[in-house]
Structure formats: structure tokens, C-alpha cells
PDB file of C-alpha atoms and ligand atoms in Angstrom:
ATOM      1  CA  MET A   1      -9.718 -19.806 -24.605  1.00 38.00           C
ATOM      2  CA  SER A   2      -7.515 -18.702 -21.738  1.00 39.00           C
ATOM      3  CA  ASN A   3      -6.138 -15.206 -21.386  1.00 39.00           C
ATOM      4  CA  LEU A   4      -2.644 -16.650 -21.270  1.00 40.00           C
ATOM      5  CA  GLU A   5      -2.946 -17.962 -24.801  1.00 41.00           C
ATOM      6  CA  ASP A   6      -4.230 -14.622 -25.963  1.00 43.00           C
ATOM      7  CA  ARG A   7      -1.699 -12.464 -24.142  1.00 43.00           C
ATOM      8  CA  PRO A   8       0.944 -12.076 -26.882  1.00 46.00           C
ATOM      9  CA  GLU A   9      -1.655 -10.357 -29.069  1.00 46.00           C
ATOM     10  CA  GLU A  10      -3.056  -8.052 -26.430  1.00 44.00           C
ATOM     11  CA  VAL A  11      -0.565  -5.248 -26.925  1.00 46.00           C
ATOM     12  CA  THR A  12      -2.891  -2.434 -27.865  1.00 50.00           C
ATOM     13  CA  ALA A  13      -0.853   0.706 -27.171  1.00 50.00           C
ATOM     14  CA  GLY A  14       0.082   2.471 -30.392  1.00 51.00           C
ATOM     15  CA  PRO A  15       0.491   0.832 -33.780  1.00 52.00           C
ATOM     16  CA  ALA A  16       1.922  -2.341 -32.274  1.00 47.00           C
ATOM     17  CA  VAL A  17       3.455  -4.830 -34.673  1.00 47.00           C
ATOM     18  CA  THR A  18       3.332  -8.466 -33.614  1.00 47.00           C
ATOM     19  CA  PRO A  19       6.190 -10.454 -35.099  1.00 54.00           C
ATOM     20  CA  GLY A  20       5.017 -12.975 -37.585  1.00 88.00           C
ATOM     21  CA  VAL A  21       2.044 -11.130 -39.061  1.00 96.00           C
ATOM     22  CA  GLU A  22       3.006 -10.151 -42.572  1.00 96.00           C
ATOM     23  CA  ILE A  23       1.103  -7.564 -44.604  1.00 97.00           C
ATOM     24  CA  MET A  24       0.908  -8.538 -48.263  1.00 97.00           C
ATOM     25  CA  THR A  25      -0.108  -5.656 -50.527  1.00 97.00           C
ATOM     26  CA  PRO A  26      -1.967  -6.245 -53.794  1.00 97.00           C
ATOM     27  CA  ARG A  27      -0.856  -5.675 -57.335  1.00 96.00           C
ATOM     28  CA  ASP A  28      -3.269  -4.310 -59.897  1.00 94.00           C
ATOM     29  CA  VAL A  29      -3.952  -6.771 -62.723  1.00 92.00           C
ATOM     30  CA  PRO A  30      -6.176  -6.167 -65.789  1.00 87.00           C
ATOM     31  CA  LEU A  31      -8.368  -9.203 -66.532  1.00 80.00           C
ATOM     32  CA  GLY A  32      -8.349  -8.422 -70.265  1.00 68.00           C
ATOM     33  CA  GLY A  33     -11.048  -7.312 -72.670  1.00 57.00           C
ATOM     34  CA  PRO A  34     -11.703  -3.941 -74.295  1.00 53.00           C
ATOM     35  CA  ARG A  35     -12.321  -1.937 -71.134  1.00 62.00           C
ATOM     36  CA  ALA A  36     -10.491  -4.375 -68.870  1.00 71.00           C
ATOM     37  CA  MET A  37     -11.950  -4.947 -65.446  1.00 83.00           C
ATOM     38  CA  ARG A  38      -9.056  -4.734 -62.971  1.00 90.00           C
ATOM     39  CA  VAL A  39      -8.442  -6.907 -59.935  1.00 94.00           C
ATOM     40  CA  ARG A  40      -6.232  -6.577 -56.850  1.00 97.00           C
ATOM     41  CA  ARG A  41      -4.128  -9.745 -56.599  1.00 97.00           C
ATOM     42  CA  THR A  42      -2.551 -10.668 -53.264  1.00 98.00           C
ATOM     43  CA  LEU A  43      -1.769 -14.345 -53.998  1.00 97.00           C
ATOM     44  CA  PRO A  44       0.452 -15.705 -55.396  1.00 96.00           C
ATOM     45  CA  GLN A  45       3.380 -13.408 -54.640  1.00 94.00           C
ATOM     46  CA  ARG A  46       7.087 -13.925 -55.062  1.00 90.00           C
ATOM     47  CA  GLN A  47       7.623 -14.423 -51.328  1.00 90.00           C
ATOM     48  CA  ARG A  48       4.485 -16.482 -50.715  1.00 94.00           C
ATOM     49  CA  SER A  49       2.519 -18.741 -53.054  1.00 95.00           C
ATOM     50  CA  LEU A  50       0.047 -20.381 -50.709  1.00 97.00           C
ATOM     51  CA  VAL A  51      -1.871 -19.811 -47.485  1.00 98.00           C
ATOM     52  CA  GLY A  52      -3.008 -23.303 -46.565  1.00 98.00           C
ATOM     53  CA  ALA A  53      -4.256 -24.654 -49.904  1.00 98.00           C
ATOM     54  CA  TRP A  54      -5.412 -21.162 -50.964  1.00 98.00           C
ATOM     55  CA  CYS A  55      -3.226 -20.359 -53.973  1.00 98.00           C
ATOM     56  CA  PHE A  56      -4.904 -17.444 -55.693  1.00 97.00           C
ATOM     57  CA  VAL A  57      -6.663 -14.370 -54.278  1.00 98.00           C
ATOM     58  CA  ASP A  58      -8.201 -11.765 -56.600  1.00 97.00           C
ATOM     59  CA  HIS A  59     -10.252  -8.971 -55.034  1.00 98.00           C
ATOM     60  CA  TYR A  60     -12.282  -6.595 -57.165  1.00 95.00           C
ATOM     61  CA  GLY A  61     -14.626  -3.630 -56.977  1.00 94.00           C
ATOM     62  CA  PRO A  62     -16.863  -2.029 -56.085  1.00 95.00           C
ATOM     63  CA  ASP A  63     -16.820  -1.353 -59.832  1.00 93.00           C
ATOM     64  CA  ASP A  64     -19.443   0.525 -61.796  1.00 92.00           C
ATOM     65  CA  VAL A  65     -20.263  -1.957 -64.545  1.00 90.00           C
ATOM     66  CA  GLY A  66     -21.024   1.017 -66.835  1.00 86.00           C
ATOM     67  CA  ASP A  67     -17.319   1.941 -66.632  1.00 83.00           C
ATOM     68  CA  THR A  68     -15.685  -1.492 -66.708  1.00 81.00           C
ATOM     69  CA  GLY A  69     -18.104  -3.416 -68.921  1.00 84.00           C
ATOM     70  CA  GLY A  70     -18.522  -5.863 -66.048  1.00 87.00           C
ATOM     71  CA  MET A  71     -17.234  -9.415 -65.948  1.00 89.00           C
ATOM     72  CA  ARG A  72     -17.123 -11.282 -69.247  1.00 89.00           C
ATOM     73  CA  VAL A  73     -14.747 -14.215 -68.864  1.00 91.00           C
ATOM     74  CA  ALA A  74     -15.204 -16.566 -71.835  1.00 94.00           C
ATOM     75  CA  PRO A  75     -14.687 -20.354 -71.579  1.00 97.00           C
ATOM     76  CA  HIS A  76     -11.280 -21.321 -70.230  1.00 97.00           C
ATOM     77  CA  PRO A  77      -9.907 -24.505 -68.676  1.00 98.00           C
ATOM     78  CA  HIS A  78      -8.754 -25.436 -65.172  1.00 98.00           C
ATOM     79  CA  THR A  79      -6.963 -28.419 -63.665  1.00 98.00           C
ATOM     80  CA  GLY A  80      -5.886 -29.427 -60.169  1.00 98.00           C
ATOM     81  CA  LEU A  81      -7.749 -26.688 -58.322  1.00 98.00           C
ATOM     82  CA  GLN A  82     -11.082 -25.475 -57.006  1.00 98.00           C
ATOM     83  CA  THR A  83     -12.440 -22.021 -57.749  1.00 98.00           C
ATOM     84  CA  VAL A  84     -14.252 -20.293 -54.905  1.00 98.00           C
ATOM     85  CA  SER A  85     -16.452 -17.376 -55.947  1.00 97.00           C
ATOM     86  CA  TRP A  86     -17.666 -14.939 -53.285  1.00 98.00           C
ATOM     87  CA  LEU A  87     -19.569 -11.755 -54.081  1.00 98.00           C
ATOM     88  CA  PHE A  88     -20.346  -8.700 -51.941  1.00 98.00           C
ATOM     89  CA  THR A  89     -22.447  -7.018 -54.670  1.00 98.00           C
ATOM     90  CA  GLY A  90     -23.680  -8.022 -58.109  1.00 97.00           C
ATOM     91  CA  GLU A  91     -24.544 -11.272 -59.832  1.00 97.00           C
ATOM     92  CA  VAL A  92     -22.458 -13.542 -62.065  1.00 96.00           C
ATOM     93  CA  GLU A  93     -23.705 -16.298 -64.364  1.00 97.00           C
ATOM     94  CA  HIS A  94     -21.602 -19.476 -64.278  1.00 97.00           C
ATOM     95  CA  ARG A  95     -21.563 -22.254 -66.879  1.00 98.00           C
ATOM     96  CA  ASP A  96     -19.258 -25.259 -66.760  1.00 98.00           C
ATOM     97  CA  SER A  97     -18.507 -28.400 -68.716  1.00 98.00           C
ATOM     98  CA  ALA A  98     -19.710 -30.648 -65.886  1.00 97.00           C
ATOM     99  CA  GLY A  99     -23.201 -29.419 -66.763  1.00 97.00           C
ATOM    100  CA  HIS A 100     -23.665 -26.733 -64.116  1.00 97.00           C
ATOM    101  CA  HIS A 101     -25.407 -23.488 -64.912  1.00 97.00           C
ATOM    102  CA  ALA A 102     -25.660 -21.389 -61.758  1.00 97.00           C
ATOM    103  CA  MET A 103     -25.741 -17.836 -60.448  1.00 96.00           C
ATOM    104  CA  VAL A 104     -23.133 -16.481 -58.085  1.00 94.00           C
ATOM    105  CA  ARG A 105     -24.872 -14.165 -55.619  1.00 97.00           C
ATOM    106  CA  PRO A 106     -23.725 -12.127 -52.602  1.00 98.00           C
ATOM    107  CA  GLY A 107     -23.361 -14.224 -49.475  1.00 97.00           C
ATOM    108  CA  GLU A 108     -23.537 -17.541 -51.377  1.00 98.00           C
ATOM    109  CA  VAL A 109     -20.447 -19.560 -52.183  1.00 98.00           C
ATOM    110  CA  ASN A 110     -19.987 -21.325 -55.485  1.00 97.00           C
ATOM    111  CA  LEU A 111     -17.171 -23.844 -55.348  1.00 98.00           C
ATOM    112  CA  MET A 112     -16.152 -25.463 -58.604  1.00 98.00           C
ATOM    113  CA  THR A 113     -13.829 -28.447 -58.441  1.00 98.00           C
ATOM    114  CA  ALA A 114     -11.766 -28.739 -61.615  1.00 98.00           C
ATOM    115  CA  GLY A 115     -10.200 -32.060 -60.656  1.00 97.00           C
ATOM    116  CA  ARG A 116      -8.679 -33.624 -63.768  1.00 98.00           C
ATOM    117  CA  GLY A 117     -10.158 -30.917 -65.998  1.00 98.00           C
ATOM    118  CA  ILE A 118     -13.097 -28.568 -66.492  1.00 98.00           C
ATOM    119  CA  SER A 119     -13.917 -25.498 -68.549  1.00 98.00           C
ATOM    120  CA  HIS A 120     -16.211 -22.660 -67.527  1.00 98.00           C
ATOM    121  CA  SER A 121     -17.347 -19.118 -68.235  1.00 96.00           C
ATOM    122  CA  GLU A 122     -18.323 -16.285 -65.907  1.00 95.00           C
ATOM    123  CA  VAL A 123     -20.407 -13.331 -67.067  1.00 94.00           C
ATOM    124  CA  SER A 124     -22.009 -10.653 -64.904  1.00 94.00           C
ATOM    125  CA  THR A 125     -25.764 -10.473 -65.470  1.00 95.00           C
ATOM    126  CA  SER A 126     -27.499  -7.596 -67.242  1.00 93.00           C
ATOM    127  CA  SER A 127     -29.187  -6.528 -63.982  1.00 94.00           C
ATOM    128  CA  THR A 128     -25.794  -6.026 -62.309  1.00 94.00           C
ATOM    129  CA  THR A 129     -24.763  -2.375 -61.927  1.00 95.00           C
ATOM    130  CA  THR A 130     -21.999  -2.835 -59.335  1.00 96.00           C
ATOM    131  CA  LEU A 131     -19.548  -5.736 -59.130  1.00 95.00           C
ATOM    132  CA  HIS A 132     -17.683  -6.354 -55.914  1.00 97.00           C
ATOM    133  CA  GLY A 133     -16.199  -9.593 -54.651  1.00 97.00           C
ATOM    134  CA  ALA A 134     -13.365 -12.075 -54.585  1.00 97.00           C
ATOM    135  CA  GLN A 135     -12.250 -14.877 -56.872  1.00 97.00           C
ATOM    136  CA  LEU A 136     -10.224 -17.453 -54.984  1.00 98.00           C
ATOM    137  CA  TRP A 137      -8.485 -20.706 -55.906  1.00 98.00           C
ATOM    138  CA  VAL A 138      -7.702 -23.708 -53.754  1.00 98.00           C
ATOM    139  CA  ALA A 139      -4.958 -26.143 -54.834  1.00 98.00           C
ATOM    140  CA  LEU A 140      -6.024 -29.792 -54.722  1.00 98.00           C
ATOM    141  CA  PRO A 141      -3.612 -32.217 -53.038  1.00 98.00           C
ATOM    142  CA  ASP A 142      -2.066 -34.946 -55.169  1.00 98.00           C
ATOM    143  CA  SER A 143      -4.581 -37.443 -53.758  1.00 97.00           C
ATOM    144  CA  HIS A 144      -7.531 -35.424 -55.141  1.00 97.00           C
ATOM    145  CA  ARG A 145      -6.312 -33.582 -58.190  1.00 97.00           C
ATOM    146  CA  ASP A 146      -7.413 -36.229 -60.695  1.00 96.00           C
ATOM    147  CA  THR A 147     -10.983 -36.427 -59.376  1.00 97.00           C
ATOM    148  CA  ALA A 148     -14.045 -35.833 -61.516  1.00 97.00           C
ATOM    149  CA  PRO A 149     -15.211 -32.215 -61.752  1.00 97.00           C
ATOM    150  CA  ARG A 150     -17.987 -31.139 -59.385  1.00 96.00           C
ATOM    151  CA  PHE A 151     -19.823 -28.062 -58.229  1.00 97.00           C
ATOM    152  CA  ASP A 152     -21.018 -27.086 -54.750  1.00 97.00           C
ATOM    153  CA  HIS A 153     -23.212 -24.208 -53.669  1.00 97.00           C
ATOM    154  CA  HIS A 154     -23.895 -23.036 -50.122  1.00 97.00           C
ATOM    155  CA  ALA A 155     -25.660 -19.995 -48.680  1.00 98.00           C
ATOM    156  CA  PRO A 156     -24.451 -19.833 -45.058  1.00 98.00           C
ATOM    157  CA  ALA A 157     -26.833 -18.445 -42.463  1.00 98.00           C
ATOM    158  CA  PRO A 158     -25.122 -15.517 -40.737  1.00 98.00           C
ATOM    159  CA  VAL A 159     -23.678 -16.119 -37.268  1.00 98.00           C
ATOM    160  CA  THR A 160     -23.737 -13.039 -35.072  1.00 98.00           C
ATOM    161  CA  GLY A 161     -22.275 -11.756 -31.815  1.00 97.00           C
ATOM    162  CA  GLU A 162     -21.515  -8.467 -30.067  1.00 97.00           C
ATOM    163  CA  GLY A 163     -20.475  -6.144 -32.913  1.00 98.00           C
ATOM    164  CA  TRP A 164     -19.828  -8.848 -35.504  1.00 98.00           C
ATOM    165  CA  GLU A 165     -21.516 -10.969 -38.153  1.00 98.00           C
ATOM    166  CA  ALA A 166     -19.956 -13.931 -39.962  1.00 98.00           C
ATOM    167  CA  ARG A 167     -20.779 -16.117 -42.945  1.00 98.00           C
ATOM    168  CA  VAL A 168     -18.754 -19.322 -42.893  1.00 98.00           C
ATOM    169  CA  PHE A 169     -18.576 -20.690 -46.432  1.00 98.00           C
ATOM    170  CA  LEU A 170     -15.837 -23.311 -45.928  1.00 98.00           C
ATOM    171  CA  GLY A 171     -14.694 -25.198 -42.838  1.00 98.00           C
ATOM    172  CA  SER A 172     -15.504 -24.188 -39.258  1.00 98.00           C
ATOM    173  CA  LEU A 173     -15.311 -20.830 -37.514  1.00 98.00           C
ATOM    174  CA  LEU A 174     -17.199 -19.047 -34.750  1.00 98.00           C
ATOM    175  CA  GLY A 175     -19.339 -22.096 -34.047  1.00 97.00           C
ATOM    176  CA  ASP A 176     -20.573 -22.612 -37.593  1.00 98.00           C
ATOM    177  CA  THR A 177     -19.502 -25.307 -40.055  1.00 98.00           C
ATOM    178  CA  SER A 178     -19.965 -25.298 -43.822  1.00 98.00           C
ATOM    179  CA  PRO A 179     -21.316 -28.521 -45.336  1.00 98.00           C
ATOM    180  CA  VAL A 180     -19.157 -28.073 -48.459  1.00 97.00           C
ATOM    181  CA  PRO A 181     -16.544 -30.878 -48.537  1.00 94.00           C
ATOM    182  CA  THR A 182     -12.871 -29.954 -48.981  1.00 96.00           C
ATOM    183  CA  ALA A 183      -9.851 -32.081 -49.905  1.00 97.00           C
ATOM    184  CA  THR A 184      -7.621 -30.469 -47.266  1.00 97.00           C
ATOM    185  CA  PRO A 185      -8.787 -28.700 -44.079  1.00 98.00           C
ATOM    186  CA  LEU A 186      -9.825 -25.154 -45.047  1.00 98.00           C
ATOM    187  CA  VAL A 187     -11.461 -22.122 -43.520  1.00 98.00           C
ATOM    188  CA  GLY A 188     -13.260 -19.490 -45.571  1.00 98.00           C
ATOM    189  CA  ALA A 189     -15.532 -16.877 -44.023  1.00 98.00           C
ATOM    190  CA  GLU A 190     -16.775 -13.326 -44.473  1.00 98.00           C
ATOM    191  CA  LEU A 191     -16.733 -11.244 -41.298  1.00 98.00           C
ATOM    192  CA  ARG A 192     -18.220  -7.834 -40.686  1.00 98.00           C
ATOM    193  CA  LEU A 193     -17.265  -5.833 -37.617  1.00 98.00           C
ATOM    194  CA  ALA A 194     -19.045  -2.759 -36.290  1.00 98.00           C
ATOM    195  CA  PRO A 195     -16.750   0.138 -35.327  1.00 98.00           C
ATOM    196  CA  GLY A 196     -14.930  -0.370 -32.034  1.00 98.00           C
ATOM    197  CA  THR A 197     -15.194  -4.162 -31.971  1.00 98.00           C
ATOM    198  CA  THR A 198     -12.598  -6.578 -30.614  1.00 98.00           C
ATOM    199  CA  LEU A 199     -13.210 -10.165 -31.712  1.00 98.00           C
ATOM    200  CA  PRO A 200     -10.900 -12.888 -30.396  1.00 98.00           C
ATOM    201  CA  LEU A 201     -11.213 -15.433 -33.165  1.00 98.00           C
ATOM    202  CA  SER A 202     -10.557 -19.006 -32.011  1.00 98.00           C
ATOM    203  CA  VAL A 203      -8.644 -20.809 -34.739  1.00 98.00           C
ATOM    204  CA  ASP A 204      -6.884 -24.124 -35.260  1.00 97.00           C
ATOM    205  CA  PRO A 205      -3.230 -23.537 -34.278  1.00 95.00           C
ATOM    206  CA  ALA A 206      -2.181 -25.966 -37.042  1.00 96.00           C
ATOM    207  CA  HIS A 207      -3.585 -23.515 -39.606  1.00 97.00           C
ATOM    208  CA  GLU A 208      -1.993 -20.494 -41.199  1.00 97.00           C
ATOM    209  CA  HIS A 209      -4.398 -17.690 -42.122  1.00 98.00           C
ATOM    210  CA  GLY A 210      -4.808 -14.857 -44.547  1.00 98.00           C
ATOM    211  CA  VAL A 211      -7.117 -11.967 -43.680  1.00 98.00           C
ATOM    212  CA  LEU A 212      -8.222 -10.192 -46.857  1.00 98.00           C
ATOM    213  CA  VAL A 213      -9.493  -6.733 -45.954  1.00 98.00           C
ATOM    214  CA  ASP A 214     -12.348  -5.453 -48.105  1.00 98.00           C
ATOM    215  CA  ALA A 215     -13.371  -2.327 -46.183  1.00 98.00           C
ATOM    216  CA  GLY A 216     -12.046  -0.458 -43.156  1.00 98.00           C
ATOM    217  CA  VAL A 217      -8.743  -0.704 -41.328  1.00 98.00           C
ATOM    218  CA  VAL A 218      -8.511  -3.775 -39.095  1.00 98.00           C
ATOM    219  CA  GLY A 219      -6.015  -4.883 -36.486  1.00 98.00           C
ATOM    220  CA  VAL A 220      -5.001  -8.495 -37.158  1.00 98.00           C
ATOM    221  CA  ALA A 221      -3.325  -9.965 -34.070  1.00 96.00           C
ATOM    222  CA  GLY A 222      -1.951  -6.493 -33.357  1.00 94.00           C
ATOM    223  CA  THR A 223      -0.872  -5.471 -36.870  1.00 96.00           C
ATOM    224  CA  ASP A 224      -3.028  -3.046 -38.840  1.00 98.00           C
ATOM    225  CA  ALA A 225      -4.164  -4.025 -42.330  1.00 98.00           C
ATOM    226  CA  LYS A 226      -5.887  -1.659 -44.757  1.00 98.00           C
ATOM    227  CA  PRO A 227      -8.416  -2.352 -47.504  1.00 98.00           C
ATOM    228  CA  ALA A 228      -7.083  -4.729 -50.197  1.00 98.00           C
ATOM    229  CA  ASP A 229      -4.243  -6.000 -47.974  1.00 98.00           C
ATOM    230  CA  LEU A 230      -3.885  -9.694 -47.183  1.00 98.00           C
ATOM    231  CA  ALA A 231      -2.589 -10.055 -43.624  1.00 98.00           C
ATOM    232  CA  TYR A 232      -0.719 -13.351 -43.295  1.00 98.00           C
ATOM    233  CA  VAL A 233      -0.811 -15.015 -39.860  1.00 97.00           C
ATOM    234  CA  PRO A 234       1.568 -17.972 -39.459  1.00 97.00           C
ATOM    235  CA  PRO A 235       0.514 -21.215 -37.733  1.00 95.00           C
ATOM    236  CA  GLY A 236       0.881 -21.573 -33.967  1.00 94.00           C
ATOM    237  CA  ARG A 237      -1.891 -19.317 -32.663  1.00 94.00           C
ATOM    238  CA  SER A 238      -5.123 -20.552 -31.133  1.00 95.00           C
ATOM    239  CA  THR A 239      -6.538 -17.015 -31.183  1.00 97.00           C
ATOM    240  CA  VAL A 240      -6.337 -14.329 -33.837  1.00 98.00           C
ATOM    241  CA  THR A 241      -7.768 -11.117 -32.421  1.00 98.00           C
ATOM    242  CA  LEU A 242      -9.479  -8.829 -34.930  1.00 98.00           C
ATOM    243  CA  THR A 243      -9.952  -5.178 -33.971  1.00 98.00           C
ATOM    244  CA  SER A 244     -11.982  -2.515 -35.752  1.00 98.00           C
ATOM    245  CA  TYR A 245     -11.485   1.195 -35.081  1.00 98.00           C
ATOM    246  CA  ASP A 246     -13.812   4.071 -36.030  1.00 98.00           C
ATOM    247  CA  GLU A 247     -15.308   2.583 -39.206  1.00 98.00           C
ATOM    248  CA  PRO A 248     -17.086  -0.658 -40.101  1.00 98.00           C
ATOM    249  CA  VAL A 249     -14.904  -3.499 -41.368  1.00 98.00           C
ATOM    250  CA  ARG A 250     -15.566  -6.242 -43.866  1.00 98.00           C
ATOM    251  CA  LEU A 251     -12.992  -8.967 -44.454  1.00 98.00           C
ATOM    252  CA  LEU A 252     -12.478 -12.553 -45.510  1.00 99.00           C
ATOM    253  CA  VAL A 253     -10.654 -15.062 -43.316  1.00 98.00           C
ATOM    254  CA  LEU A 254      -8.903 -17.775 -45.340  1.00 98.00           C
ATOM    255  CA  GLY A 255      -7.007 -20.552 -43.596  1.00 98.00           C
ATOM    256  CA  GLY A 256      -5.700 -24.079 -43.590  1.00 98.00           C
ATOM    257  CA  PRO A 257      -2.655 -26.125 -42.638  1.00 98.00           C
ATOM    258  CA  PRO A 258       0.449 -25.373 -44.735  1.00 97.00           C
ATOM    259  CA  PHE A 259      -0.127 -27.191 -48.041  1.00 98.00           C
ATOM    260  CA  GLY A 260       3.216 -29.000 -48.038  1.00 96.00           C
ATOM    261  CA  GLU A 261       3.240 -30.060 -51.702  1.00 97.00           C
ATOM    262  CA  PRO A 262       5.202 -28.057 -54.277  1.00 96.00           C
ATOM    263  CA  ILE A 263       2.952 -26.955 -57.146  1.00 97.00           C
ATOM    264  CA  VAL A 264       3.485 -25.541 -60.610  1.00 97.00           C
ATOM    265  CA  MET A 265       0.970 -22.812 -61.481  1.00 97.00           C
ATOM    266  CA  TRP A 266       0.610 -21.343 -64.933  1.00 97.00           C
ATOM    267  CA  TRP A 267      -2.356 -19.533 -66.518  1.00 95.00           C
ATOM    268  CA  ASN A 268      -5.406 -21.472 -65.294  1.00 97.00           C
ATOM    269  CA  PHE A 269      -3.630 -24.693 -64.442  1.00 98.00           C
ATOM    270  CA  VAL A 270      -2.232 -26.109 -61.220  1.00 98.00           C
ATOM    271  CA  GLY A 271       0.064 -29.094 -61.828  1.00 98.00           C
ATOM    272  CA  ARG A 272       3.185 -30.675 -60.467  1.00 97.00           C
ATOM    273  CA  SER A 273       5.705 -30.235 -63.296  1.00 97.00           C
ATOM    274  CA  HIS A 274       6.558 -28.117 -66.318  1.00 97.00           C
ATOM    275  CA  GLU A 275       5.831 -31.057 -68.635  1.00 97.00           C
ATOM    276  CA  GLU A 276       2.393 -31.605 -67.135  1.00 97.00           C
ATOM    277  CA  ILE A 277       1.426 -27.952 -67.725  1.00 98.00           C
ATOM    278  CA  VAL A 278       2.717 -28.131 -71.317  1.00 98.00           C
ATOM    279  CA  GLY A 279       0.457 -31.156 -71.799  1.00 98.00           C
ATOM    280  CA  PHE A 280      -2.610 -29.444 -70.293  1.00 98.00           C
ATOM    281  CA  ARG A 281      -2.042 -26.433 -72.545  1.00 98.00           C
ATOM    282  CA  ALA A 282      -1.765 -28.624 -75.651  1.00 98.00           C
ATOM    283  CA  GLU A 283      -4.949 -30.505 -74.771  1.00 98.00           C
ATOM    284  CA  TRP A 284      -6.891 -27.234 -74.409  1.00 98.00           C
ATOM    285  CA  GLN A 285      -5.540 -25.868 -77.675  1.00 98.00           C
ATOM    286  CA  GLN A 286      -6.599 -29.100 -79.435  1.00 98.00           C
ATOM    287  CA  GLN A 287     -10.181 -28.492 -78.261  1.00 98.00           C
ATOM    288  CA  ILE A 288     -10.281 -25.084 -80.009  1.00 98.00           C
ATOM    289  CA  THR A 289     -11.267 -25.598 -83.656  1.00 97.00           C
ATOM    290  CA  ASP A 290     -12.695 -23.490 -86.472  1.00 94.00           C
ATOM    291  CA  ALA A 291     -16.054 -25.008 -85.556  1.00 91.00           C
ATOM    292  CA  GLY A 292     -15.688 -23.799 -81.941  1.00 93.00           C
ATOM    293  CA  LEU A 293     -14.856 -25.651 -78.728  1.00 97.00           C
ATOM    294  CA  VAL A 294     -14.979 -29.445 -79.105  1.00 97.00           C
ATOM    295  CA  ASP A 295     -14.963 -32.105 -76.407  1.00 97.00           C
ATOM    296  CA  GLY A 296     -11.778 -33.265 -74.694  1.00 98.00           C
ATOM    297  CA  ARG A 297     -10.192 -33.293 -71.230  1.00 98.00           C
ATOM    298  CA  PHE A 298     -11.827 -29.951 -70.372  1.00 98.00           C
ATOM    299  CA  GLY A 299     -15.245 -30.559 -71.966  1.00 98.00           C
ATOM    300  CA  VAL A 300     -17.585 -27.837 -73.241  1.00 97.00           C
ATOM    301  CA  PRO A 301     -19.580 -25.544 -70.898  1.00 98.00           C
ATOM    302  CA  VAL A 302     -23.313 -26.225 -70.975  1.00 97.00           C
ATOM    303  CA  GLY A 303     -25.334 -23.784 -73.112  1.00 95.00           C
ATOM    304  CA  GLU A 304     -22.226 -21.774 -73.932  1.00 94.00           C
ATOM    305  CA  ARG A 305     -22.385 -18.923 -76.453  1.00 91.00           C
ATOM    306  CA  LEU A 306     -18.977 -17.245 -76.026  1.00 94.00           C
ATOM    307  CA  PRO A 307     -15.929 -18.403 -78.019  1.00 95.00           C
ATOM    308  CA  PRO A 308     -13.163 -20.044 -75.917  1.00 96.00           C
ATOM    309  CA  ILE A 309     -10.049 -18.203 -74.749  1.00 95.00           C
ATOM    310  CA  PRO A 310      -6.871 -19.619 -76.330  1.00 96.00           C
ATOM    311  CA  ALA A 311      -3.985 -20.288 -73.953  1.00 96.00           C
ATOM    312  CA  PRO A 312      -1.202 -17.697 -74.054  1.00 95.00           C
ATOM    313  CA  PRO A 313       2.233 -18.811 -75.289  1.00 96.00           C
ATOM    314  CA  LEU A 314       4.367 -20.594 -72.717  1.00 96.00           C
ATOM    315  CA  PRO A 315       7.348 -18.653 -71.356  1.00 94.00           C
ATOM    316  CA  ASN A 316      10.762 -19.586 -72.730  1.00 93.00           C
ATOM    317  CA  ALA A 317      12.020 -20.602 -69.294  1.00 94.00           C
ATOM    318  CA  ARG A 318      10.887 -23.764 -67.531  1.00 96.00           C
ATOM    319  CA  LEU A 319       8.008 -23.209 -65.106  1.00 96.00           C
ATOM    320  CA  LYS A 320       9.228 -23.288 -61.524  1.00 93.00           C
ATOM    321  CA  GLU A 321       7.798 -25.112 -58.567  1.00 93.00           C
ATOM    322  CA  ARG A 322       6.170 -22.953 -55.903  1.00 90.00           C
ATOM    323  CA  ARG A 323       5.904 -23.934 -52.290  1.00 87.00           C
TER     324      ARG A 323
HETATM  325 MN1   MN B 401     -11.889 -19.678 -64.063  1.00 60.98          MN
END
């Protein structure tokens, strides 16, 4: 990468702000339940619904499970998306209706493809005392959203350099490539920086990126982002320089080309129209009977013991397209 390409980002005097980098701050959302674990949601937002195909970013913890009761998300449906689970601390038990029973562990990605429909549950294990991680969704393009459900797991070997360590769980970054297939080009990686590190990250200029900061303040192409912020970097850069200051940094880099298809998102569904979402909701509600969850579009999670979560009522207004 030539210095010329990097030059616009190399303004380091003072709290420089590079035009184009946009700091998105989280909102606090209770996940529900008696003691309600809370998450910091940075996507979707009113002004931005997607970063590449990434359409949902929840960041949580570190939470003392003794205070929050941990994660106990009963069976619920998904369509038209993939869920990407990434933990920093703790352990979560996953069950889905495509027959997968798996553990989500720190440094290992679990990617669940809903395709035309799946249901799953997520419960933190009894040995978990601290929960800390991110729950991410990827919108499937029209060409892939009716596929059969599937599940992929990958434990990336760390890639290291001077003052940094990376785990690339989707796509390619820093010389490593994840074997997990994606329907649109995507990047997903955890990066840790030692204090005082400058890392010029070579990226695909066709991609836009979101840098989710977990710990420490980090300069993202010249704009500082603090923990829980999502720094949005528009397409057009071949280098995104990350800078740590006097504390260690941990962050996630999420990227991909602008999605380009309008989507309708409601509850746990990604569709293309109001009517489609109404139909998905009705099909899930039909699976919930006095005898428990019965088979249908979304199936029944394997070995499930928790009762399913009914869909909330639809809003009175028509659901709007996001782009
Ligand atoms: Mn889910």
C-alpha cells in the first residue's frame, strides 16, 4: 500500500476528524425477562440500517450473570438473515430446528443461516459467570434468502503482528481468510491492539466498514471512537488506519459492499415487504399450540425444553423499507 493512498488519514495532530467517518452511538435495549439482560444496539439506526449486509449489531457485557440472570432466549424464528455470534467471555448453548446443538465459545464464530426459516434458542451455560460479546445479523440477498437453513462454526487461528492480534471469522483481512461461505462479500474480525499501536488496515475499497469498539479508545481513520461506538467508514478507502493510545483496544471490524437491496426488518424477520412479514408472523404463531411448538416453516429446535416466544403485535402502521 503506497503512502499516497494512506495520506488523507495520516493527520495525527490533535483530535482530527476525517470527513466521512461517522460515529454511531449505541442505545440501551433490554432483551426481556425478569431481570432483563441489556444490550447496546448500534444497528439498525434511523440514519443507517446496514453496513454492507450487516443489519443488526448488539453488543453486551461484561455482565455478571449473578446480576442479570445471564442469557435465556427461548425459541424464536428467523427468516432471510444469518446470525453471527461472537463471544469475548462466557459460553452459550445453541439449539436450532435444522438439528444443530452447539456451544458458542470465545474466539469461535457460530453462523446460523435462517434462509427460508429456522427457529433457535440461546441460553448461557451454568458454568458461565461473565457474559461478554456481540450478536450480529447479516441480511441475505434476494438470491439466497429462500435457501435451506444451515449452521457453520469456525475457530480462527490468531494472526499477529507488531502490537496487534486478529481473529478473522468472516471474509479476508490481514492475510487470513475464513472458510465460512457468505452470500455477499463480508468481513468480520476481532482485533486487539496493544497501547500505542498504529495499524494500517488494508481493506477492499468497494467495502464500507463498521468498527465496533469493545474496549479502549481507538482512532479510526483519524476519528476517535470510544467503547460501544460503531465507527462507520464509507467505501472508497484502501486503508483504514487504526490507532490505539495509552490503553489496550479490542474491537470488531465488520465490512462489505453496500447491500443495495431495500429490506423490511421487523422483530426477528428480514423480508422485502410488509405483507411478507405479516405472513411470516402468522406462520410462527400457527406453530405455537397448547401442546407446545409444532412443526412448520420454522421447525422445532432439537432437544428444546423452553416454551417458544410468541411474536409481538404488529404496529398499526405499514412496515417501511430500509436501505
Ligand atoms: Mn435469534
